[in-house]
């Protein structure tokens, strides 16, 4: 196995000692879309000993333009992203451990997922989840790396609890509106550049070279040939509710999490029930087959009636496709599932 990582070991910043540290580390990747798949592949190839990948969604045709672990067969079968990613990553590196979870991330799930984790990578598509990650990071003193991209614009920022200003310091409040991939789209090269920044920082943290970490927030626009860095140290706030002297981690309160959420670029609304329960998809399939068309795999059930399509996961979440109207999505949810 020494030959496998020989070029990485030759790099003075890592060496044999750093490679051993990578083998003993555990990274949690939240999201298995464009950023998540690219980061997972790099860390798997680098020999990070344990990877946990979490995502709530399945592979669709529009993902293939930029989400590098997936194939046309995955899209055809509507395979859950983490299942397809785990399969491919195990083919890439059979010597590491990969955990895959088909779940929607809430504070409850994150409290369980972060056990034994050395680093959290943000590969999500909304600030609701990012602020939860931020609070979990501060509460348990786990470094995390923020990343985002839309259009040709990308951004990355590394957060060390107790050292860096946290995301709440920078944002103060969750942004409402603004640029999304729904309105601007996204090109693959900007995805790859954000991945490069995130994973470079990840390797520094996992090999315990924190003195080499970038101290600034970096942003760039590849199409317009622009790049900038922002010095953020002065933005750390003593009164911050997430990382300040009297932090109470407000985004870990379940009541502050979104119950109905419009998914970026999908014309889809996710409905998350108030109570957590495991759904009997087999029994539900029999019931719904009397009303419309049902397709099922071991992980999810798809129900189509007229122009409406609902996809139900075992954890009770439902994706209502074909609408950005949360009220209409809730109506369809209750009509057929509630």
GROMACS .gro file of N, CA, C and O in nm, residues 37-153:
model
  468
   37UNK      N    1  -1.933   1.497  -0.404
   37UNK     CA    2  -1.874   1.385  -0.477
   37UNK      C    3  -1.728   1.412  -0.510
   37UNK      O    4  -1.643   1.324  -0.497
   38UNK      N    5  -1.698   1.536  -0.549
   38UNK     CA    6  -1.559   1.570  -0.582
   38UNK      C    7  -1.469   1.563  -0.460
   38UNK      O    8  -1.358   1.508  -0.465
   39UNK      N    9  -1.516   1.616  -0.348
   39UNK     CA   10  -1.437   1.612  -0.225
   39UNK      C   11  -1.419   1.470  -0.175
   39UNK      O   12  -1.310   1.431  -0.131
   40UNK      N   13  -1.526   1.391  -0.182
   40UNK     CA   14  -1.518   1.252  -0.136
   40UNK      C   15  -1.416   1.174  -0.219
   40UNK      O   16  -1.339   1.094  -0.163
   41UNK      N   17  -1.415   1.195  -0.349
   41UNK     CA   18  -1.320   1.121  -0.432
   41UNK      C   19  -1.176   1.160  -0.400
   41UNK      O   20  -1.089   1.074  -0.389
   42UNK      N   21  -1.150   1.288  -0.384
   42UNK     CA   22  -1.014   1.332  -0.353
   42UNK      C   23  -0.968   1.275  -0.219
   42UNK      O   24  -0.856   1.224  -0.205
   43UNK      N   25  -1.053   1.282  -0.117
   43UNK     CA   26  -1.014   1.233   0.015
   43UNK      C   27  -1.000   1.081   0.016
   43UNK      O   28  -0.913   1.026   0.085
   44UNK      N   29  -1.084   1.012  -0.061
   44UNK     CA   30  -1.071   0.866  -0.072
   44UNK      C   31  -0.939   0.829  -0.139
   44UNK      O   32  -0.866   0.740  -0.092
   45UNK      N   33  -0.907   0.896  -0.247
   45UNK     CA   34  -0.781   0.868  -0.316
   45UNK      C   35  -0.660   0.905  -0.230
   45UNK      O   36  -0.554   0.844  -0.242
   46UNK      N   37  -0.676   1.004  -0.144
   46UNK     CA   38  -0.566   1.048  -0.057
   46UNK      C   39  -0.543   0.952   0.059
   46UNK      O   40  -0.441   0.961   0.126
   47UNK      N   41  -0.640   0.863   0.085
   47UNK     CA   42  -0.622   0.765   0.191
   47UNK      C   43  -0.675   0.806   0.326
   47UNK      O   44  -0.629   0.754   0.429
   48UNK      N   45  -0.773   0.897   0.330
   48UNK     CA   46  -0.838   0.928   0.457
   48UNK      C   47  -0.910   0.801   0.504
   48UNK      O   48  -0.993   0.746   0.432
   49UNK      N   49  -0.879   0.755   0.624
   49UNK     CA   50  -0.919   0.622   0.666
   49UNK      C   51  -1.067   0.597   0.677
   49UNK      O   52  -1.114   0.486   0.657
   50UNK      N   53  -1.144   0.703   0.708
   50UNK     CA   54  -1.288   0.685   0.728
   50UNK      C   55  -1.363   0.807   0.674
   50UNK      O   56  -1.332   0.920   0.709
   51UNK      N   57  -1.461   0.780   0.589
   51UNK     CA   58  -1.544   0.885   0.532
   51UNK      C   59  -1.690   0.853   0.562
   51UNK      O   60  -1.735   0.740   0.541
   52UNK      N   61  -1.762   0.952   0.609
   52UNK     CA   62  -1.906   0.941   0.624
   52UNK      C   63  -1.970   1.042   0.529
   52UNK      O   64  -1.937   1.160   0.530
   53UNK      N   65  -2.061   0.993   0.445
   53UNK     CA   66  -2.126   1.078   0.345
   53UNK      C   67  -2.276   1.075   0.370
   53UNK      O   68  -2.337   0.968   0.386
   54UNK      N   69  -2.335   1.194   0.373
   54UNK     CA   70  -2.477   1.207   0.406
   54UNK      C   71  -2.546   1.287   0.296
   54UNK      O   72  -2.496   1.392   0.254
   55UNK      N   73  -2.660   1.238   0.249
   55UNK     CA   74  -2.738   1.312   0.150
   55UNK      C   75  -2.881   1.261   0.152
   55UNK      O   76  -2.906   1.144   0.182
   56UNK      N   77  -2.974   1.348   0.118
   56UNK     CA   78  -3.116   1.315   0.125
   56UNK      C   79  -3.175   1.280  -0.011
   56UNK      O   80  -3.291   1.239  -0.020
   57UNK      N   81  -3.097   1.292  -0.117
   57UNK     CA   82  -3.152   1.291  -0.252
   57UNK      C   83  -3.107   1.171  -0.333
   57UNK      O   84  -3.025   1.091  -0.289
   58UNK      N   85  -3.158   1.162  -0.456
   58UNK     CA   86  -3.120   1.056  -0.548
   58UNK      C   87  -3.067   1.118  -0.678
   58UNK      O   88  -3.084   1.238  -0.704
   59UNK      N   89  -3.004   1.036  -0.761
   59UNK     CA   90  -2.937   1.086  -0.882
   59UNK      C   91  -3.040   1.115  -0.991
   59UNK      O   92  -3.128   1.032  -1.020
   60UNK      N   93  -3.029   1.233  -1.052
   60UNK     CA   94  -3.111   1.270  -1.167
   60UNK      C   95  -3.020   1.307  -1.284
   60UNK      O   96  -2.901   1.333  -1.267
   61UNK      N   97  -3.079   1.314  -1.402
   61UNK     CA   98  -2.999   1.339  -1.523
   61UNK      C   99  -2.925   1.471  -1.517
   61UNK      O  100  -2.811   1.482  -1.563
   62UNK      N  101  -2.986   1.573  -1.457
   62UNK     CA  102  -2.922   1.705  -1.452
   62UNK      C  103  -2.797   1.704  -1.363
   62UNK      O  104  -2.713   1.793  -1.373
   63UNK      N  105  -2.783   1.602  -1.279
   63UNK     CA  106  -2.665   1.593  -1.192
   63UNK      C  107  -2.538   1.556  -1.269
   63UNK      O  108  -2.427   1.589  -1.227
   64UNK      N  109  -2.555   1.484  -1.381
   64UNK     CA  110  -2.440   1.423  -1.447
   64UNK      C  111  -2.344   1.526  -1.508
   64UNK      O  112  -2.228   1.496  -1.534
   65UNK      N  113  -2.391   1.648  -1.527
   65UNK     CA  114  -2.307   1.753  -1.584
   65UNK      C  115  -2.190   1.790  -1.494
   65UNK      O  116  -2.086   1.833  -1.540
   66UNK      N  117  -2.204   1.768  -1.361
   66UNK     CA  118  -2.102   1.817  -1.270
   66UNK      C  119  -2.077   1.728  -1.149
   66UNK      O  120  -1.984   1.754  -1.071
   67UNK      N  121  -2.157   1.625  -1.128
   67UNK     CA  122  -2.142   1.539  -1.010
   67UNK      C  123  -2.070   1.412  -1.050
   67UNK      O  124  -2.129   1.319  -1.104
   68UNK      N  125  -1.942   1.405  -1.022
   68UNK     CA  126  -1.850   1.319  -1.094
   68UNK      C  127  -1.854   1.170  -1.059
   68UNK      O  128  -1.799   1.090  -1.132
   69UNK      N  129  -1.916   1.129  -0.954
   69UNK     CA  130  -1.917   0.986  -0.919
   69UNK      C  131  -2.031   0.909  -0.984
   69UNK      O  132  -2.035   0.787  -0.975
   70UNK      N  133  -2.125   0.979  -1.050
   70UNK     CA  134  -2.247   0.914  -1.094
   70UNK      C  135  -2.247   0.882  -1.243
   70UNK      O  136  -2.176   0.943  -1.323
   71UNK      N  137  -2.331   0.784  -1.280
   71UNK     CA  138  -2.341   0.737  -1.418
   71UNK      C  139  -2.485   0.750  -1.467
   71UNK      O  140  -2.577   0.776  -1.388
   72UNK      N  141  -2.504   0.728  -1.595
   72UNK     CA  142  -2.638   0.730  -1.652
   72UNK      C  143  -2.726   0.623  -1.589
   72UNK      O  144  -2.846   0.644  -1.569
   73UNK      N  145  -2.666   0.509  -1.557
   73UNK     CA  146  -2.745   0.403  -1.492
   73UNK      C  147  -2.798   0.448  -1.356
   73UNK      O  148  -2.911   0.416  -1.319
   74UNK      N  149  -2.718   0.525  -1.283
   74UNK     CA  150  -2.763   0.577  -1.154
   74UNK      C  151  -2.883   0.669  -1.170
   74UNK      O  152  -2.978   0.666  -1.091
   75UNK      N  153  -2.879   0.753  -1.275
   75UNK     CA  154  -2.990   0.844  -1.301
   75UNK      C  155  -3.113   0.767  -1.347
   75UNK      O  156  -3.226   0.798  -1.306
   76UNK      N  157  -3.093   0.668  -1.430
   76UNK     CA  158  -3.204   0.587  -1.481
   76UNK      C  159  -3.277   0.516  -1.368
   76UNK      O  160  -3.400   0.509  -1.366
   77UNK      N  161  -3.201   0.469  -1.271
   77UNK     CA  162  -3.258   0.392  -1.159
   77UNK      C  163  -3.297   0.481  -1.041
   77UNK      O  164  -3.345   0.431  -0.941
   78UNK      N  165  -3.273   0.612  -1.052
   78UNK     CA  166  -3.298   0.704  -0.941
   78UNK      C  167  -3.231   0.654  -0.813
   78UNK      O  168  -3.291   0.649  -0.705
   79UNK      N  169  -3.106   0.615  -0.827
   79UNK     CA  170  -3.033   0.559  -0.714
   79UNK      C  171  -3.003   0.669  -0.612
   79UNK      O  172  -2.962   0.778  -0.648
   80UNK      N  173  -3.026   0.644  -0.483
   80UNK     CA  174  -2.985   0.742  -0.382
   80UNK      C  175  -2.838   0.778  -0.398
   80UNK      O  176  -2.753   0.690  -0.421
   81UNK      N  177  -2.808   0.905  -0.387
   81UNK     CA  178  -2.673   0.951  -0.417
   81UNK      C  179  -2.567   0.885  -0.331
   81UNK      O  180  -2.460   0.846  -0.380
   82UNK      N  181  -2.593   0.871  -0.203
   82UNK     CA  182  -2.490   0.816  -0.116
   82UNK      C  183  -2.463   0.669  -0.145
   82UNK      O  184  -2.352   0.620  -0.127
   83UNK      N  185  -2.564   0.596  -0.192
   83UNK     CA  186  -2.545   0.455  -0.227
   83UNK      C  187  -2.457   0.443  -0.351
   83UNK      O  188  -2.362   0.364  -0.356
   84UNK      N  189  -2.488   0.526  -0.452
   84UNK     CA  190  -2.406   0.525  -0.574
   84UNK      C  191  -2.265   0.573  -0.545
   84UNK      O  192  -2.166   0.518  -0.597
   85UNK      N  193  -2.251   0.676  -0.460
   85UNK     CA  194  -2.119   0.729  -0.427
   85UNK      C  195  -2.036   0.626  -0.351
   85UNK      O  196  -1.917   0.605  -0.380
   86UNK      N  197  -2.096   0.560  -0.254
   86UNK     CA  198  -2.025   0.459  -0.176
   86UNK      C  199  -1.974   0.347  -0.266
   86UNK      O  200  -1.858   0.303  -0.254
   87UNK      N  201  -2.058   0.300  -0.357
   87UNK     CA  202  -2.018   0.192  -0.449
   87UNK      C  203  -1.897   0.233  -0.532
   87UNK      O  204  -1.799   0.159  -0.544
   88UNK      N  205  -1.901   0.353  -0.588
   88UNK     CA  206  -1.791   0.400  -0.672
   88UNK      C  207  -1.664   0.423  -0.591
   88UNK      O  208  -1.554   0.387  -0.633
   89UNK      N  209  -1.677   0.482  -0.473
   89UNK     CA  210  -1.560   0.510  -0.390
   89UNK      C  211  -1.493   0.382  -0.342
   89UNK      O  212  -1.370   0.375  -0.330
   90UNK      N  213  -1.570   0.279  -0.315
   90UNK     CA  214  -1.512   0.151  -0.275
   90UNK      C  215  -1.437   0.085  -0.389
   90UNK      O  216  -1.341   0.010  -0.366
   91UNK      N  217  -1.478   0.114  -0.512
   91UNK     CA  218  -1.403   0.066  -0.628
   91UNK      C  219  -1.272   0.142  -0.643
   91UNK      O  220  -1.171   0.089  -0.689
   92UNK      N  221  -1.273   0.270  -0.603
   92UNK     CA  222  -1.154   0.353  -0.612
   92UNK      C  223  -1.052   0.317  -0.505
   92UNK      O  224  -0.932   0.310  -0.531
   93UNK      N  225  -1.100   0.297  -0.381
   93UNK     CA  226  -1.009   0.265  -0.271
   93UNK      C  227  -1.078   0.169  -0.174
   93UNK      O  228  -1.160   0.210  -0.092
   94UNK      N  229  -1.043   0.042  -0.184
   94UNK     CA  230  -1.104  -0.061  -0.099
   94UNK      C  231  -1.042  -0.065   0.039
   94UNK      O  232  -1.089  -0.138   0.127
   95UNK      N  233  -0.938   0.014   0.062
   95UNK     CA  234  -0.867   0.010   0.189
   95UNK      C  235  -0.917   0.107   0.294
   95UNK      O  236  -0.861   0.115   0.403
   96UNK      N  237  -1.021   0.182   0.263
   96UNK     CA  238  -1.077   0.277   0.359
   96UNK      C  239  -1.220   0.237   0.393
   96UNK      O  240  -1.280   0.154   0.325
   97UNK      N  241  -1.275   0.298   0.497
   97UNK     CA  242  -1.411   0.269   0.541
   97UNK      C  243  -1.503   0.384   0.500
   97UNK      O  244  -1.473   0.500   0.527
   98UNK      N  245  -1.615   0.349   0.436
   98UNK     CA  246  -1.708   0.451   0.389
   98UNK      C  247  -1.846   0.421   0.446
   98UNK      O  248  -1.900   0.311   0.429
   99UNK      N  249  -1.904   0.519   0.515
   99UNK     CA  250  -2.040   0.508   0.568
   99UNK      C  251  -2.132   0.596   0.484
   99UNK      O  252  -2.099   0.711   0.455
  100UNK      N  253  -2.247   0.543   0.445
  100UNK     CA  254  -2.343   0.617   0.364
  100UNK      C  255  -2.477   0.625   0.437
  100UNK      O  256  -2.528   0.523   0.485
  101UNK      N  257  -2.533   0.747   0.446
  101UNK     CA  258  -2.659   0.767   0.517
  101UNK      C  259  -2.757   0.844   0.428
  101UNK      O  260  -2.729   0.958   0.388
  102UNK      N  261  -2.871   0.782   0.398
  102UNK     CA  262  -2.975   0.850   0.320
  102UNK      C  263  -3.068   0.920   0.418
  102UNK      O  264  -3.171   0.867   0.460
  103UNK      N  265  -3.031   1.039   0.458
  103UNK     CA  266  -3.111   1.113   0.556
  103UNK      C  267  -3.106   1.262   0.526
  103UNK      O  268  -3.016   1.311   0.458
  104UNK      N  269  -3.204   1.330   0.580
  104UNK     CA  270  -3.204   1.476   0.579
  104UNK      C  271  -3.135   1.521   0.708
  104UNK      O  272  -3.163   1.469   0.816
  105UNK      N  273  -3.046   1.614   0.698
  105UNK     CA  274  -2.966   1.655   0.813
  105UNK      C  275  -3.043   1.754   0.899
  105UNK      O  276  -3.082   1.861   0.853
  106UNK      N  277  -3.064   1.716   1.024
  106UNK     CA  278  -3.118   1.805   1.126
  106UNK      C  279  -3.021   1.801   1.244
  106UNK      O  280  -2.929   1.718   1.246
  107UNK      N  281  -3.040   1.886   1.343
  107UNK     CA  282  -2.951   1.880   1.460
  107UNK      C  283  -2.946   1.743   1.526
  107UNK      O  284  -2.842   1.701   1.575
  108UNK      N  285  -3.058   1.673   1.527
  108UNK     CA  286  -3.062   1.541   1.591
  108UNK      C  287  -2.968   1.444   1.520
  108UNK      O  288  -2.888   1.374   1.584
  109UNK      N  289  -2.976   1.439   1.387
  109UNK     CA  290  -2.889   1.349   1.312
  109UNK      C  291  -2.742   1.388   1.324
  109UNK      O  292  -2.654   1.303   1.339
  110UNK      N  293  -2.716   1.519   1.320
  110UNK     CA  294  -2.576   1.562   1.327
  110UNK      C  295  -2.511   1.530   1.460
  110UNK      O  296  -2.393   1.496   1.466
  111UNK      N  297  -2.587   1.539   1.568
  111UNK     CA  298  -2.532   1.505   1.699
  111UNK      C  299  -2.482   1.361   1.702
  111UNK      O  300  -2.385   1.328   1.770
  112UNK      N  301  -2.547   1.274   1.626
  112UNK     CA  302  -2.505   1.134   1.619
  112UNK      C  303  -2.390   1.116   1.520
  112UNK      O  304  -2.295   1.042   1.546
  113UNK      N  305  -2.399   1.185   1.407
  113UNK     CA  306  -2.300   1.166   1.300
  113UNK      C  307  -2.161   1.216   1.336
  113UNK      O  308  -2.061   1.165   1.285
  114UNK      N  309  -2.151   1.316   1.423
  114UNK     CA  310  -2.020   1.377   1.449
  114UNK      C  311  -1.934   1.300   1.550
  114UNK      O  312  -1.821   1.339   1.575
  115UNK      N  313  -1.986   1.191   1.602
  115UNK     CA  314  -1.907   1.112   1.698
  115UNK      C  315  -1.783   1.056   1.629
  115UNK      O  316  -1.791   0.984   1.531
  116UNK      N  317  -1.666   1.091   1.684
  116UNK     CA  318  -1.540   1.042   1.628
  116UNK      C  319  -1.494   1.112   1.503
  116UNK      O  320  -1.395   1.071   1.441
  117UNK      N  321  -1.562   1.219   1.464
  117UNK     CA  322  -1.529   1.291   1.340
  117UNK      C  323  -1.423   1.398   1.368
  117UNK      O  324  -1.429   1.468   1.468
  118UNK      N  325  -1.326   1.408   1.277
  118UNK     CA  326  -1.218   1.507   1.291
  118UNK      C  327  -1.241   1.633   1.208
  118UNK      O  328  -1.178   1.736   1.233
  119UNK      N  329  -1.331   1.626   1.110
  119UNK     CA  330  -1.352   1.738   1.018
  119UNK      C  331  -1.488   1.723   0.952
  119UNK      O  332  -1.531   1.612   0.919
  120UNK      N  333  -1.555   1.837   0.931
  120UNK     CA  334  -1.681   1.840   0.857
  120UNK      C  335  -1.661   1.923   0.730
  120UNK      O  336  -1.612   2.035   0.736
  121UNK      N  337  -1.702   1.866   0.616
  121UNK     CA  338  -1.699   1.940   0.490
  121UNK      C  339  -1.841   1.975   0.449
  121UNK      O  340  -1.929   1.887   0.442
  122UNK      N  341  -1.863   2.100   0.421
  122UNK     CA  342  -1.993   2.149   0.375
  122UNK      C  343  -2.002   2.128   0.225
  122UNK      O  344  -1.924   2.185   0.147
  123UNK      N  345  -2.101   2.048   0.183
  123UNK     CA  346  -2.128   2.030   0.040
  123UNK      C  347  -2.279   2.041   0.018
  123UNK      O  348  -2.337   1.973  -0.064
  124UNK      N  349  -2.341   2.132   0.095
  124UNK     CA  350  -2.485   2.148   0.092
  124UNK      C  351  -2.525   2.257  -0.007
  124UNK      O  352  -2.440   2.318  -0.072
  125UNK      N  353  -2.655   2.284  -0.013
  125UNK     CA  354  -2.702   2.385  -0.107
  125UNK      C  355  -2.792   2.488  -0.040
  125UNK      O  356  -2.866   2.559  -0.107
  126UNK      N  357  -2.790   2.496   0.095
  126UNK     CA  358  -2.873   2.598   0.160
  126UNK      C  359  -2.815   2.636   0.295
  126UNK      O  360  -2.746   2.558   0.360
  127UNK      N  361  -2.846   2.758   0.338
  127UNK     CA  362  -2.789   2.812   0.461
  127UNK      C  363  -2.857   2.757   0.586
  127UNK      O  364  -2.801   2.764   0.695
  128UNK      N  365  -2.974   2.701   0.573
  128UNK     CA  366  -3.039   2.639   0.687
  128UNK      C  367  -2.949   2.529   0.743
  128UNK      O  368  -2.920   2.525   0.863
  129UNK      N  369  -2.904   2.441   0.656
  129UNK     CA  370  -2.817   2.330   0.700
  129UNK      C  371  -2.680   2.383   0.740
  129UNK      O  372  -2.620   2.337   0.838
  130UNK      N  373  -2.628   2.480   0.668
  130UNK     CA  374  -2.494   2.533   0.700
  130UNK      C  375  -2.490   2.594   0.839
  130UNK      O  376  -2.390   2.580   0.911
  131UNK      N  377  -2.596   2.661   0.879
  131UNK     CA  378  -2.596   2.720   1.012
  131UNK      C  379  -2.606   2.613   1.121
  131UNK      O  380  -2.552   2.629   1.231
  132UNK      N  381  -2.672   2.501   1.090
  132UNK     CA  382  -2.674   2.388   1.182
  132UNK      C  383  -2.533   2.330   1.194
  132UNK      O  384  -2.484   2.302   1.305
  133UNK      N  385  -2.466   2.310   1.080
  133UNK     CA  386  -2.328   2.261   1.082
  133UNK      C  387  -2.239   2.355   1.163
  133UNK      O  388  -2.156   2.312   1.243
  134UNK      N  389  -2.258   2.485   1.143
  134UNK     CA  390  -2.177   2.584   1.213
  134UNK      C  391  -2.193   2.571   1.365
  134UNK      O  392  -2.095   2.573   1.440
  135UNK      N  393  -2.317   2.556   1.411
  135UNK     CA  394  -2.340   2.544   1.555
  135UNK      C  395  -2.286   2.413   1.611
  135UNK      O  396  -2.230   2.410   1.721
  136UNK      N  397  -2.304   2.305   1.538
  136UNK     CA  398  -2.248   2.175   1.581
  136UNK      C  399  -2.097   2.184   1.591
  136UNK      O  400  -2.035   2.135   1.686
  137UNK      N  401  -2.036   2.248   1.492
  137UNK     CA  402  -1.891   2.265   1.490
  137UNK      C  403  -1.844   2.340   1.614
  137UNK      O  404  -1.747   2.300   1.680
  138UNK      N  405  -1.912   2.448   1.647
  138UNK     CA  406  -1.873   2.528   1.763
  138UNK      C  407  -1.898   2.453   1.895
  138UNK      O  408  -1.815   2.455   1.986
  139UNK      N  409  -2.009   2.385   1.903
  139UNK     CA  410  -2.045   2.314   2.026
  139UNK      C  411  -1.946   2.203   2.059
  139UNK      O  412  -1.910   2.182   2.175
  140UNK      N  413  -1.899   2.133   1.954
  140UNK     CA  414  -1.813   2.016   1.976
  140UNK      C  415  -1.667   2.040   1.935
  140UNK      O  416  -1.588   1.947   1.934
  141UNK      N  417  -1.635   2.165   1.899
  141UNK     CA  418  -1.497   2.203   1.862
  141UNK      C  419  -1.442   2.115   1.749
  141UNK      O  420  -1.331   2.063   1.756
  142UNK      N  421  -1.522   2.101   1.643
  142UNK     CA  422  -1.481   2.026   1.524
  142UNK      C  423  -1.464   2.124   1.408
  142UNK      O  424  -1.557   2.197   1.375
  143UNK      N  425  -1.347   2.130   1.344
  143UNK     CA  426  -1.328   2.221   1.230
  143UNK      C  427  -1.425   2.188   1.117
  143UNK      O  428  -1.462   2.071   1.098
  144UNK      N  429  -1.465   2.291   1.043
  144UNK     CA  430  -1.546   2.266   0.923
  144UNK      C  431  -1.508   2.363   0.813
  144UNK      O  432  -1.452   2.470   0.840
  145UNK      N  433  -1.536   2.323   0.690
  145UNK     CA  434  -1.496   2.402   0.573
  145UNK      C  435  -1.620   2.432   0.490
  145UNK      O  436  -1.686   2.341   0.438
  146UNK      N  437  -1.652   2.559   0.482
  146UNK     CA  438  -1.767   2.607   0.406
  146UNK      C  439  -1.730   2.617   0.258
  146UNK      O  440  -1.621   2.662   0.223
  147UNK      N  441  -1.821   2.576   0.172
  147UNK     CA  442  -1.800   2.591   0.028
  147UNK      C  443  -1.932   2.612  -0.044
  147UNK      O  444  -2.035   2.555  -0.003
  148UNK      N  445  -1.930   2.693  -0.148
  148UNK     CA  446  -2.052   2.720  -0.222
  148UNK      C  447  -2.017   2.764  -0.363
  148UNK      O  448  -1.911   2.823  -0.386
  149UNK      N  449  -2.106   2.734  -0.457
  149UNK     CA  450  -2.085   2.783  -0.594
  149UNK      C  451  -2.220   2.800  -0.664
  149UNK      O  452  -2.315   2.728  -0.638
  150UNK      N  453  -2.226   2.900  -0.750
  150UNK     CA  454  -2.344   2.926  -0.831
  150UNK      C  455  -2.298   3.003  -0.954
  150UNK      O  456  -2.207   3.087  -0.946
  151UNK      N  457  -2.356   2.973  -1.070
  151UNK     CA  458  -2.311   3.036  -1.193
  151UNK      C  459  -2.165   3.005  -1.217
  151UNK      O  460  -2.124   2.889  -1.228
  152UNK      N  461  -2.082   3.108  -1.223
  152UNK     CA  462  -1.936   3.090  -1.235
  152UNK      C  463  -1.865   3.139  -1.109
  152UNK      O  464  -1.743   3.155  -1.109
  153UNK      N  465  -1.942   3.159  -1.004
  153UNK     CA  466  -1.889   3.217  -0.880
  153UNK      C  467  -1.875   3.110  -0.773
  153UNK      O  468  -1.964   3.025  -0.755
   0.00000   0.00000   0.00000
